[in-house]
Amino acid sequence: MEMPRPNPQVIARKADLIERLSRVLPADAIISDPAETRAYECDALTAYKCPPLAAILPASTQEVADALRICHDMGVPVVPRGSGTSLAGGALPTEDSVILGVARLNEVLETDYENRFIRVQTGRTNLSVTGAVEEDGFFYAPDPSSQLACAIAGNIAMNSGGAHCLKYGVTINNLMGVTMVLMDGTVTEIGGAHLDAAGYDLLGLICGSEGQLGVVTEATLRILHKPEGARPVLMGFDSNEVAGQCVSDIIKAGVLPVAIEFMDRLCIRACEAFAKAGYPDCEALLIVEVEGSDAEIDEQLETIMEIARRHNPVELRQSTSAEESAKIWLGRKSAFGAMGQINDYMCLDGTIPVSQLPYVLKRIGEMSGEFGLDVANVFHAGDGNMHPLILFDANKPGDLERCEALGAEILKLCVEVGGCLTGEHGVGIEKRDLMTDQYAPEDLSIQMAVKDVFDPKWLLNPAKVFPLASSEAHRIAAE
Amino acid sequence: MLKPESEADLAALVAGADAPLHVQGGGTRPIGGPTNGTPLTTSALTGIELYEPGALTLVARAGTPLAEIEKALAAEGQRLAFEPMDHRGLLGTTGEPTIGGVIAANVSGPRRIQAGAARDFLLGVRFVDGAGRVLRNGGRVMKNVTGYDLVKLMAGSYGTLGILTEVSLKVLPDTATVATLSIDGLDDGQAVKALSRALGSPFEVTGAAHWPHAAQGSGRTLIRIEGSEASVAYRAGELQAALAGFGEVAFSHDTAANRTLWQDVRDVAPFHAQPGDVWRLSVKPSDAPGIVAQLSGAQALYDWGGGLVWLRVPEGTAPDKIRQPVDAAGGHATLIRGNRSAGVFHPLPAPVAALQEGLRQKFDPRGLFNPGLMGQAA
Ligand SMILES: Cc1cc2nc3c(=O)[nH]c(=O)nc-3n(C[C@H](O)[C@H](O)[C@H](O)COP(=O)(O)OP(=O)(O)OC[C@H]3O[C@@H](n4cnc5c(N)ncnc54)[C@H](O)[C@@H]3O)c2cc1C
């Protein structure tokens, strides 16, 4: 992966930088010893690594602002970091960059049930936001599988989603306001406890901007009362195409489940070995979940199971207890980890129109044969967000390259059928160079013009999202 | 009135323009400061280009009449879940609302509180920028984080960043039954508390409004639930029990009548034949009654559980009088009907205003699109 050449002048002034930062941050918030900066050399895309010049861990918006101002004045690139679970290399440092980690910003600032929001510092983990309100019956809806570890900061930067976003939406649909510090240290407040922030929808723009527009330190999030109950049903089919057709039919029928998840045989076996969820051994499995009271659940599932029956399922079984449901979801949410235990894999994240599911699954199967690499599929079928996992052997020379080539072909297929390169993991460095397959040069140039406005010096996470060749003119103009 | 017949014609027209343009769809929503450009309408860019009920997506050209889209959706038992308001009754305008106008003004109705705003259902856009380039962002899939989200930025930018030519939308199934629970006689403060209780329950309230002068001069508080008949009946019972402390909770499951009622809530019907200026406030729900109480001579209608307040005040009421209490509490106020030269949109904090102006200069460097409309320098 090509990265911009580190700026030797910045590296040469490291001592000066650390000295200046130490005037605004406590000593234990600055990490500059090369033995310790290694801890920040990568995120969950571990194929790429590079220790940063330094890492800082500010504990307040003011400290973030002070530190950013110093980096801005000295021309030092800054890579914001939440929990480092990005699968796209979004938090990958460069040699001349400072990692700004928000892990110490983890307070709950305000909980308001009457107005249904919670205000938190963004280093707080996704699951602990729900943790702060669940005793009172509330929850924060977006539920990425990494929710135990990932931070709200990263969720906002990547506009993360989860299995239940078919009903509740992704991060942006649940984000009401942010405090964001611009690269020059300016603190901005956008939105708040009211709906639809004034002026242009900057919230919509910031969410998903991968840490390139500002450092988000606080967030106002919508919370909801938990549903009375939820129940998944397992549907096994003997072909991927039939399962894909069933998904489309369910959606068309007018009952909208909270989640429709898909797994193919490779994944089913790995997840079953891991979670003992009682998944059937078949070609394709759907987990469909609905919510409500028991009677409401029965009513919805009746319609949904009737549709499934028309597709001759090899298995059709409702969960009969809370424990069984928890196991069914544990299996699904551990899919990446479970696959990782049996093989090296690369996880893709394209989205396609749901109507194209059967065709795309068929093509992926053919391409897998052509490249000689197995592909396991596990994904959010209800909204067409696919996660093909390409299995390879990291120790076998040439396998990673072949795997990356197949990955690129699959993502191009997603674009070809009317979809996109990434549904929830973000572009980062991983899909950066494919952006020209989805967008024309002028479509990218208007996006980069947005970065020019927020970060005129192109210091915030500059090597991500845009192909280096496309962003070169902007980066040079910024110097 | 300029009326380009195609996206390409529009792009050429913009590229060759040397004076400001006043961009509109059907012209039914004259919101924003006065703008002096040559009128240009997108109303010739029409047609639903793609509608896949099984994928819950619809793609239409920006000038497509909203009515045409709603009809196509109804035929498949689907709808625009954000239920865009029709401004004609309130503003006394005529003409045909277009989908582009709905998106440009980010127009949402009562269901915004549960389902989301227009921008939450916008999946992709095509637009012509100030240089006359045809640009694309987003797509037609439900989850997309490929690059920056200019889709949401375009929603609610009132044509000041670009002229929309095509929009892709997420649509949702319609529901069989629409029911309303109502409580009479609550004052504004109690009403917002009752609505909060309902919205903070697991019973999926899709509308939460309060009309202070509906029931013989006293208030009527309205709660909508939608779904299958059995589910609606069950949730109505649960909500009646939960709200019993607020007074008698009446239940109506006359779906047709309830559709009309919530259309009236959506369109601010009680203010239609009434004189005066109309303001639209977005605030934290529990702050709303206190803000209204500070404004003597104002009549209010509450939606979104209190978070949206429609205010009718005497004609020519100074904007500061409305904005001051809103500023003190947090939120924003927009003048929807009245003398628009005194400033329509809520002033932004300096750093945010600077970002907004910076964006405008990138998207429309020559200042062609609706100058003055969102308060920027003409
Ligand atoms: C096992 C596993 C399962 C996953 N499942 C899902 C899933 O179901 N759905 C999903 O959407 N994602 C999933 N992910 C991806 C990942 O967890 C998300 O992208 C997550 O939101 C990243 O959060 P983080 O705090 O770890 O961010 P990081 O990895 O630290 O950073 C991610 C991006 O955010 C930026 N950033 C961090 N903090 C800030 C800040 N304060 N201000 C501005 N920008 C900032 C970074 O620069 C970077 O670009 C999964 C990852 C793993 C490893």
Short mmCIF file of N, CA and C in Angstrom, two decimals, chain A residues 311-439:
data_model
loop_
_atom_site.label_atom_id
_atom_site.label_comp_id
_atom_site.label_asym_id
_atom_site.label_seq_id
_atom_site.Cartn_x
_atom_site.Cartn_y
_atom_site.Cartn_z
N HIS A 311 -40.22 -21.33 -0.18
CA HIS A 311 -38.89 -21.53 -0.77
C HIS A 311 -38.27 -22.86 -0.32
N ASN A 312 -39.11 -23.78 0.15
CA ASN A 312 -38.65 -25.11 0.57
C ASN A 312 -37.42 -25.11 1.46
N PRO A 313 -37.54 -24.57 2.63
CA PRO A 313 -36.39 -24.52 3.52
C PRO A 313 -36.03 -25.92 4.01
N VAL A 314 -34.74 -26.16 4.24
CA VAL A 314 -34.35 -27.45 4.81
C VAL A 314 -34.47 -27.39 6.34
N GLU A 315 -34.61 -26.17 6.85
CA GLU A 315 -34.80 -26.00 8.31
C GLU A 315 -35.55 -24.70 8.52
N LEU A 316 -36.49 -24.74 9.47
CA LEU A 316 -37.24 -23.52 9.77
C LEU A 316 -37.59 -23.60 11.24
N ARG A 317 -36.88 -22.82 12.07
CA ARG A 317 -37.02 -23.05 13.50
C ARG A 317 -36.92 -21.72 14.26
N GLN A 318 -37.94 -21.50 15.09
CA GLN A 318 -37.91 -20.31 15.94
C GLN A 318 -37.10 -20.59 17.20
N SER A 319 -36.48 -19.57 17.69
CA SER A 319 -35.82 -19.70 18.99
C SER A 319 -36.92 -19.89 20.04
N THR A 320 -36.65 -20.75 21.02
CA THR A 320 -37.68 -21.02 22.03
C THR A 320 -37.35 -20.44 23.39
N SER A 321 -36.17 -19.84 23.52
CA SER A 321 -35.82 -19.26 24.83
C SER A 321 -34.83 -18.12 24.65
N ALA A 322 -34.72 -17.31 25.69
CA ALA A 322 -33.78 -16.19 25.64
C ALA A 322 -32.35 -16.70 25.47
N GLU A 323 -32.03 -17.83 26.11
CA GLU A 323 -30.66 -18.37 26.01
C GLU A 323 -30.37 -18.79 24.57
N GLU A 324 -31.37 -19.44 23.97
CA GLU A 324 -31.17 -19.89 22.60
C GLU A 324 -30.95 -18.69 21.68
N SER A 325 -31.76 -17.63 21.88
CA SER A 325 -31.61 -16.43 21.06
C SER A 325 -30.22 -15.83 21.24
N ALA A 326 -29.77 -15.77 22.49
CA ALA A 326 -28.46 -15.19 22.75
C ALA A 326 -27.38 -15.98 22.02
N LYS A 327 -27.51 -17.32 22.02
CA LYS A 327 -26.52 -18.16 21.34
C LYS A 327 -26.55 -17.93 19.83
N ILE A 328 -27.77 -17.81 19.31
CA ILE A 328 -27.90 -17.58 17.87
C ILE A 328 -27.17 -16.29 17.49
N TRP A 329 -27.33 -15.25 18.30
CA TRP A 329 -26.66 -13.98 17.98
C TRP A 329 -25.18 -14.02 18.29
N LEU A 330 -24.81 -14.76 19.34
CA LEU A 330 -23.39 -14.87 19.64
C LEU A 330 -22.66 -15.48 18.44
N GLY A 331 -23.26 -16.52 17.88
CA GLY A 331 -22.66 -17.16 16.71
C GLY A 331 -22.47 -16.16 15.58
N ARG A 332 -23.50 -15.41 15.29
CA ARG A 332 -23.42 -14.46 14.20
C ARG A 332 -22.40 -13.35 14.48
N LYS A 333 -22.46 -12.81 15.70
CA LYS A 333 -21.57 -11.68 15.99
C LYS A 333 -20.12 -12.11 16.14
N SER A 334 -19.89 -13.41 16.35
CA SER A 334 -18.51 -13.89 16.45
C SER A 334 -17.99 -14.40 15.12
N ALA A 335 -18.75 -14.18 14.06
CA ALA A 335 -18.40 -14.82 12.79
C ALA A 335 -16.97 -14.52 12.36
N PHE A 336 -16.56 -13.24 12.48
CA PHE A 336 -15.22 -12.91 12.00
C PHE A 336 -14.17 -13.62 12.86
N GLY A 337 -14.40 -13.59 14.18
CA GLY A 337 -13.45 -14.23 15.08
C GLY A 337 -13.40 -15.74 14.84
N ALA A 338 -14.57 -16.34 14.65
CA ALA A 338 -14.64 -17.78 14.45
C ALA A 338 -13.92 -18.18 13.16
N MET A 339 -14.12 -17.42 12.11
CA MET A 339 -13.43 -17.71 10.85
C MET A 339 -11.92 -17.55 11.05
N GLY A 340 -11.55 -16.53 11.83
CA GLY A 340 -10.14 -16.24 12.06
C GLY A 340 -9.42 -17.39 12.76
N GLN A 341 -10.18 -18.16 13.54
CA GLN A 341 -9.54 -19.28 14.24
C GLN A 341 -9.21 -20.43 13.32
N ILE A 342 -9.90 -20.49 12.17
CA ILE A 342 -9.62 -21.64 11.30
C ILE A 342 -8.83 -21.24 10.06
N ASN A 343 -8.71 -19.93 9.80
CA ASN A 343 -8.05 -19.53 8.57
C ASN A 343 -7.66 -18.06 8.60
N ASP A 344 -6.66 -17.68 7.79
CA ASP A 344 -6.45 -16.26 7.51
C ASP A 344 -7.55 -15.84 6.56
N TYR A 345 -8.04 -14.63 6.74
CA TYR A 345 -9.07 -14.19 5.80
C TYR A 345 -9.00 -12.68 5.62
N MET A 346 -9.57 -12.25 4.52
CA MET A 346 -9.75 -10.82 4.30
C MET A 346 -11.25 -10.57 4.22
N CYS A 347 -11.70 -9.55 4.97
CA CYS A 347 -13.13 -9.29 5.05
C CYS A 347 -13.52 -8.13 4.14
N LEU A 348 -14.46 -8.36 3.24
CA LEU A 348 -14.92 -7.29 2.35
C LEU A 348 -16.22 -6.71 2.91
N ASP A 349 -16.68 -5.62 2.31
CA ASP A 349 -17.81 -4.90 2.92
C ASP A 349 -18.63 -4.13 1.88
N GLY A 350 -18.82 -4.70 0.71
CA GLY A 350 -19.58 -3.97 -0.31
C GLY A 350 -21.08 -4.03 -0.07
N THR A 351 -21.80 -3.07 -0.61
CA THR A 351 -23.26 -3.14 -0.55
C THR A 351 -23.82 -3.25 -1.96
N ILE A 352 -24.89 -4.02 -2.09
CA ILE A 352 -25.55 -4.18 -3.38
C ILE A 352 -27.05 -4.00 -3.20
N PRO A 353 -27.76 -3.66 -4.28
CA PRO A 353 -29.22 -3.66 -4.16
C PRO A 353 -29.69 -5.07 -3.80
N VAL A 354 -30.62 -5.15 -2.87
CA VAL A 354 -31.04 -6.47 -2.37
C VAL A 354 -31.50 -7.38 -3.52
N SER A 355 -32.08 -6.77 -4.54
CA SER A 355 -32.58 -7.57 -5.66
C SER A 355 -31.45 -8.29 -6.40
N GLN A 356 -30.21 -7.85 -6.21
CA GLN A 356 -29.09 -8.46 -6.92
C GLN A 356 -28.42 -9.57 -6.12
N LEU A 357 -28.93 -9.84 -4.91
CA LEU A 357 -28.27 -10.83 -4.04
C LEU A 357 -28.03 -12.18 -4.73
N PRO A 358 -29.07 -12.78 -5.32
CA PRO A 358 -28.84 -14.09 -5.92
C PRO A 358 -27.75 -14.06 -7.00
N TYR A 359 -27.81 -13.04 -7.86
CA TYR A 359 -26.82 -12.95 -8.95
C TYR A 359 -25.41 -12.76 -8.40
N VAL A 360 -25.26 -11.85 -7.43
CA VAL A 360 -23.93 -11.55 -6.92
C VAL A 360 -23.35 -12.76 -6.17
N LEU A 361 -24.19 -13.47 -5.42
CA LEU A 361 -23.69 -14.65 -4.73
C LEU A 361 -23.21 -15.70 -5.73
N LYS A 362 -23.94 -15.82 -6.81
CA LYS A 362 -23.56 -16.79 -7.84
C LYS A 362 -22.21 -16.40 -8.44
N ARG A 363 -22.07 -15.12 -8.79
CA ARG A 363 -20.82 -14.64 -9.39
C ARG A 363 -19.64 -14.81 -8.42
N ILE A 364 -19.87 -14.52 -7.15
CA ILE A 364 -18.77 -14.67 -6.18
C ILE A 364 -18.31 -16.12 -6.15
N GLY A 365 -19.28 -17.03 -6.19
CA GLY A 365 -18.93 -18.45 -6.23
C GLY A 365 -18.05 -18.77 -7.44
N GLU A 366 -18.43 -18.24 -8.60
CA GLU A 366 -17.64 -18.50 -9.82
C GLU A 366 -16.24 -17.89 -9.70
N MET A 367 -16.18 -16.65 -9.19
CA MET A 367 -14.89 -15.98 -9.09
C MET A 367 -13.98 -16.70 -8.10
N SER A 368 -14.59 -17.21 -7.03
CA SER A 368 -13.82 -17.96 -6.04
C SER A 368 -13.13 -19.15 -6.73
N GLY A 369 -13.87 -19.83 -7.61
CA GLY A 369 -13.29 -20.94 -8.36
C GLY A 369 -12.16 -20.48 -9.26
N GLU A 370 -12.39 -19.36 -9.96
CA GLU A 370 -11.37 -18.85 -10.89
C GLU A 370 -10.06 -18.51 -10.17
N PHE A 371 -10.19 -17.92 -8.98
CA PHE A 371 -8.99 -17.51 -8.25
C PHE A 371 -8.42 -18.62 -7.37
N GLY A 372 -9.16 -19.70 -7.24
CA GLY A 372 -8.69 -20.80 -6.41
C GLY A 372 -8.64 -20.46 -4.92
N LEU A 373 -9.50 -19.55 -4.48
CA LEU A 373 -9.54 -19.20 -3.05
C LEU A 373 -10.99 -19.34 -2.57
N ASP A 374 -11.17 -19.95 -1.41
CA ASP A 374 -12.52 -20.08 -0.87
C ASP A 374 -13.03 -18.73 -0.39
N VAL A 375 -14.33 -18.53 -0.56
CA VAL A 375 -14.96 -17.31 -0.05
C VAL A 375 -16.13 -17.71 0.83
N ALA A 376 -16.11 -17.24 2.07
CA ALA A 376 -17.23 -17.47 2.97
C ALA A 376 -18.07 -16.19 3.01
N ASN A 377 -19.39 -16.36 3.10
CA ASN A 377 -20.25 -15.17 3.11
C ASN A 377 -21.03 -15.07 4.40
N VAL A 378 -20.96 -13.90 5.00
CA VAL A 378 -21.76 -13.62 6.20
C VAL A 378 -22.10 -12.15 6.10
N PHE A 379 -23.39 -11.81 6.15
CA PHE A 379 -23.69 -10.38 5.96
C PHE A 379 -25.10 -9.98 6.35
N HIS A 380 -25.29 -8.65 6.34
CA HIS A 380 -26.57 -8.04 6.64
C HIS A 380 -27.40 -8.07 5.35
N ALA A 381 -28.20 -9.12 5.18
CA ALA A 381 -28.87 -9.31 3.89
C ALA A 381 -30.01 -8.32 3.69
N GLY A 382 -30.65 -7.91 4.76
CA GLY A 382 -31.82 -7.05 4.64
C GLY A 382 -31.49 -5.74 3.94
N ASP A 383 -30.28 -5.25 4.14
CA ASP A 383 -29.92 -4.01 3.48
C ASP A 383 -28.82 -4.20 2.44
N GLY A 384 -28.55 -5.44 2.07
CA GLY A 384 -27.63 -5.69 0.96
C GLY A 384 -26.16 -5.48 1.29
N ASN A 385 -25.84 -5.34 2.57
CA ASN A 385 -24.45 -5.09 2.96
C ASN A 385 -23.72 -6.43 3.11
N MET A 386 -22.87 -6.76 2.14
CA MET A 386 -22.22 -8.07 2.09
C MET A 386 -20.86 -8.05 2.78
N HIS A 387 -20.53 -9.17 3.41
CA HIS A 387 -19.18 -9.33 3.95
C HIS A 387 -18.56 -10.63 3.45
N PRO A 388 -18.18 -10.68 2.18
CA PRO A 388 -17.48 -11.90 1.75
C PRO A 388 -16.13 -11.98 2.47
N LEU A 389 -15.81 -13.15 3.01
CA LEU A 389 -14.52 -13.35 3.67
C LEU A 389 -13.69 -14.25 2.74
N ILE A 390 -12.60 -13.70 2.23
CA ILE A 390 -11.75 -14.49 1.33
C ILE A 390 -10.71 -15.20 2.17
N LEU A 391 -10.69 -16.52 2.07
CA LEU A 391 -9.75 -17.30 2.88
C LEU A 391 -8.45 -17.47 2.13
N PHE A 392 -7.34 -17.24 2.82
CA PHE A 392 -6.04 -17.43 2.19
C PHE A 392 -5.03 -17.89 3.23
N ASP A 393 -3.83 -18.17 2.77
CA ASP A 393 -2.79 -18.63 3.69
C ASP A 393 -1.68 -17.58 3.71
N ALA A 394 -1.59 -16.87 4.82
CA ALA A 394 -0.64 -15.75 4.90
C ALA A 394 0.80 -16.22 4.73
N ASN A 395 1.07 -17.51 4.99
CA ASN A 395 2.44 -18.00 4.88
C ASN A 395 2.79 -18.47 3.48
N LYS A 396 1.77 -18.50 2.62
CA LYS A 396 2.02 -19.02 1.28
C LYS A 396 2.32 -17.85 0.35
N PRO A 397 3.50 -17.80 -0.23
CA PRO A 397 3.85 -16.66 -1.07
C PRO A 397 2.83 -16.45 -2.19
N GLY A 398 2.42 -15.23 -2.39
CA GLY A 398 1.50 -14.93 -3.48
C GLY A 398 0.03 -15.02 -3.10
N ASP A 399 -0.28 -15.66 -1.97
CA ASP A 399 -1.69 -15.85 -1.60
C ASP A 399 -2.36 -14.51 -1.24
N LEU A 400 -1.67 -13.67 -0.47
CA LEU A 400 -2.25 -12.38 -0.08
C LEU A 400 -2.54 -11.53 -1.31
N GLU A 401 -1.61 -11.52 -2.25
CA GLU A 401 -1.79 -10.73 -3.47
C GLU A 401 -3.00 -11.24 -4.25
N ARG A 402 -3.10 -12.57 -4.35
CA ARG A 402 -4.23 -13.16 -5.08
C ARG A 402 -5.54 -12.81 -4.37
N CYS A 403 -5.49 -12.87 -3.06
CA CYS A 403 -6.66 -12.55 -2.25
C CYS A 403 -7.08 -11.09 -2.47
N GLU A 404 -6.11 -10.18 -2.47
CA GLU A 404 -6.44 -8.77 -2.69
C GLU A 404 -7.01 -8.54 -4.08
N ALA A 405 -6.46 -9.27 -5.05
CA ALA A 405 -6.96 -9.12 -6.43
C ALA A 405 -8.41 -9.60 -6.51
N LEU A 406 -8.70 -10.73 -5.87
CA LEU A 406 -10.08 -11.24 -5.87
C LEU A 406 -11.00 -10.26 -5.14
N GLY A 407 -10.51 -9.74 -4.01
CA GLY A 407 -11.30 -8.76 -3.26
C GLY A 407 -11.67 -7.57 -4.13
N ALA A 408 -10.71 -7.06 -4.85
CA ALA A 408 -10.97 -5.90 -5.71
C ALA A 408 -12.01 -6.26 -6.78
N GLU A 409 -11.91 -7.48 -7.33
CA GLU A 409 -12.88 -7.89 -8.36
C GLU A 409 -14.29 -7.97 -7.77
N ILE A 410 -14.39 -8.49 -6.57
CA ILE A 410 -15.72 -8.62 -5.94
C ILE A 410 -16.30 -7.22 -5.67
N LEU A 411 -15.46 -6.31 -5.19
CA LEU A 411 -15.98 -4.96 -4.91
C LEU A 411 -16.39 -4.26 -6.20
N LYS A 412 -15.63 -4.49 -7.25
CA LYS A 412 -16.01 -3.88 -8.54
C LYS A 412 -17.35 -4.44 -9.01
N LEU A 413 -17.56 -5.74 -8.75
CA LEU A 413 -18.85 -6.35 -9.09
C LEU A 413 -19.97 -5.65 -8.32
N CYS A 414 -19.74 -5.36 -7.04
CA CYS A 414 -20.75 -4.65 -6.25
C CYS A 414 -21.11 -3.31 -6.91
N VAL A 415 -20.09 -2.58 -7.33
CA VAL A 415 -20.33 -1.28 -7.97
C VAL A 415 -21.09 -1.47 -9.28
N GLU A 416 -20.66 -2.48 -10.04
CA GLU A 416 -21.26 -2.76 -11.34
C GLU A 416 -22.77 -3.00 -11.25
N VAL A 417 -23.22 -3.70 -10.22
CA VAL A 417 -24.66 -4.00 -10.12
C VAL A 417 -25.44 -2.89 -9.42
N GLY A 418 -24.79 -1.74 -9.23
CA GLY A 418 -25.52 -0.61 -8.65
C GLY A 418 -25.23 -0.39 -7.17
N GLY A 419 -24.22 -1.05 -6.65
CA GLY A 419 -23.91 -0.92 -5.23
C GLY A 419 -22.69 -0.06 -4.98
N CYS A 420 -22.01 -0.33 -3.87
CA CYS A 420 -20.87 0.51 -3.51
C CYS A 420 -19.76 -0.30 -2.86
N LEU A 421 -18.61 0.34 -2.70
CA LEU A 421 -17.40 -0.34 -2.22
C LEU A 421 -17.44 -0.69 -0.75
N THR A 422 -18.12 0.15 0.03
CA THR A 422 -18.14 -0.13 1.46
C THR A 422 -19.45 0.34 2.10
N GLY A 423 -20.05 -0.56 2.86
CA GLY A 423 -21.34 -0.27 3.48
C GLY A 423 -21.22 0.22 4.90
N GLU A 424 -20.13 -0.19 5.61
CA GLU A 424 -20.02 0.22 7.00
C GLU A 424 -18.59 0.27 7.53
N HIS A 425 -17.63 -0.35 6.86
CA HIS A 425 -16.27 -0.36 7.40
C HIS A 425 -15.47 0.87 7.00
N GLY A 426 -15.88 1.54 5.95
CA GLY A 426 -15.17 2.73 5.51
C GLY A 426 -14.12 2.41 4.47
N VAL A 427 -13.57 3.47 3.89
CA VAL A 427 -12.60 3.34 2.80
C VAL A 427 -11.19 3.17 3.36
N GLY A 428 -10.81 4.04 4.30
CA GLY A 428 -9.48 3.95 4.90
C GLY A 428 -8.40 3.92 3.85
N ILE A 429 -7.44 3.01 4.04
CA ILE A 429 -6.47 2.81 2.97
C ILE A 429 -6.89 1.62 2.12
N GLU A 430 -7.70 0.73 2.74
CA GLU A 430 -7.99 -0.53 2.10
C GLU A 430 -8.69 -0.36 0.75
N LYS A 431 -9.69 0.51 0.71
CA LYS A 431 -10.44 0.66 -0.54
C LYS A 431 -10.11 1.97 -1.26
N ARG A 432 -9.12 2.67 -0.70
CA ARG A 432 -8.76 3.99 -1.21
C ARG A 432 -8.54 4.00 -2.72
N ASP A 433 -7.76 3.02 -3.18
CA ASP A 433 -7.39 3.06 -4.59
C ASP A 433 -8.48 2.53 -5.51
N LEU A 434 -9.58 2.06 -4.93
CA LEU A 434 -10.71 1.62 -5.75
C LEU A 434 -11.74 2.74 -5.93
N MET A 435 -11.53 3.86 -5.23
CA MET A 435 -12.52 4.94 -5.27
C MET A 435 -12.81 5.41 -6.69
N THR A 436 -11.79 5.34 -7.54
CA THR A 436 -12.01 5.79 -8.92
C THR A 436 -12.90 4.82 -9.70
N ASP A 437 -13.09 3.61 -9.16
CA ASP A 437 -14.04 2.71 -9.82
C ASP A 437 -15.47 3.10 -9.51
N GLN A 438 -15.67 3.73 -8.37
CA GLN A 438 -17.03 4.13 -8.03
C GLN A 438 -17.34 5.57 -8.45
N TYR A 439 -16.36 6.44 -8.33
CA TYR A 439 -16.62 7.85 -8.57
C TYR A 439 -15.78 8.42 -9.71
#
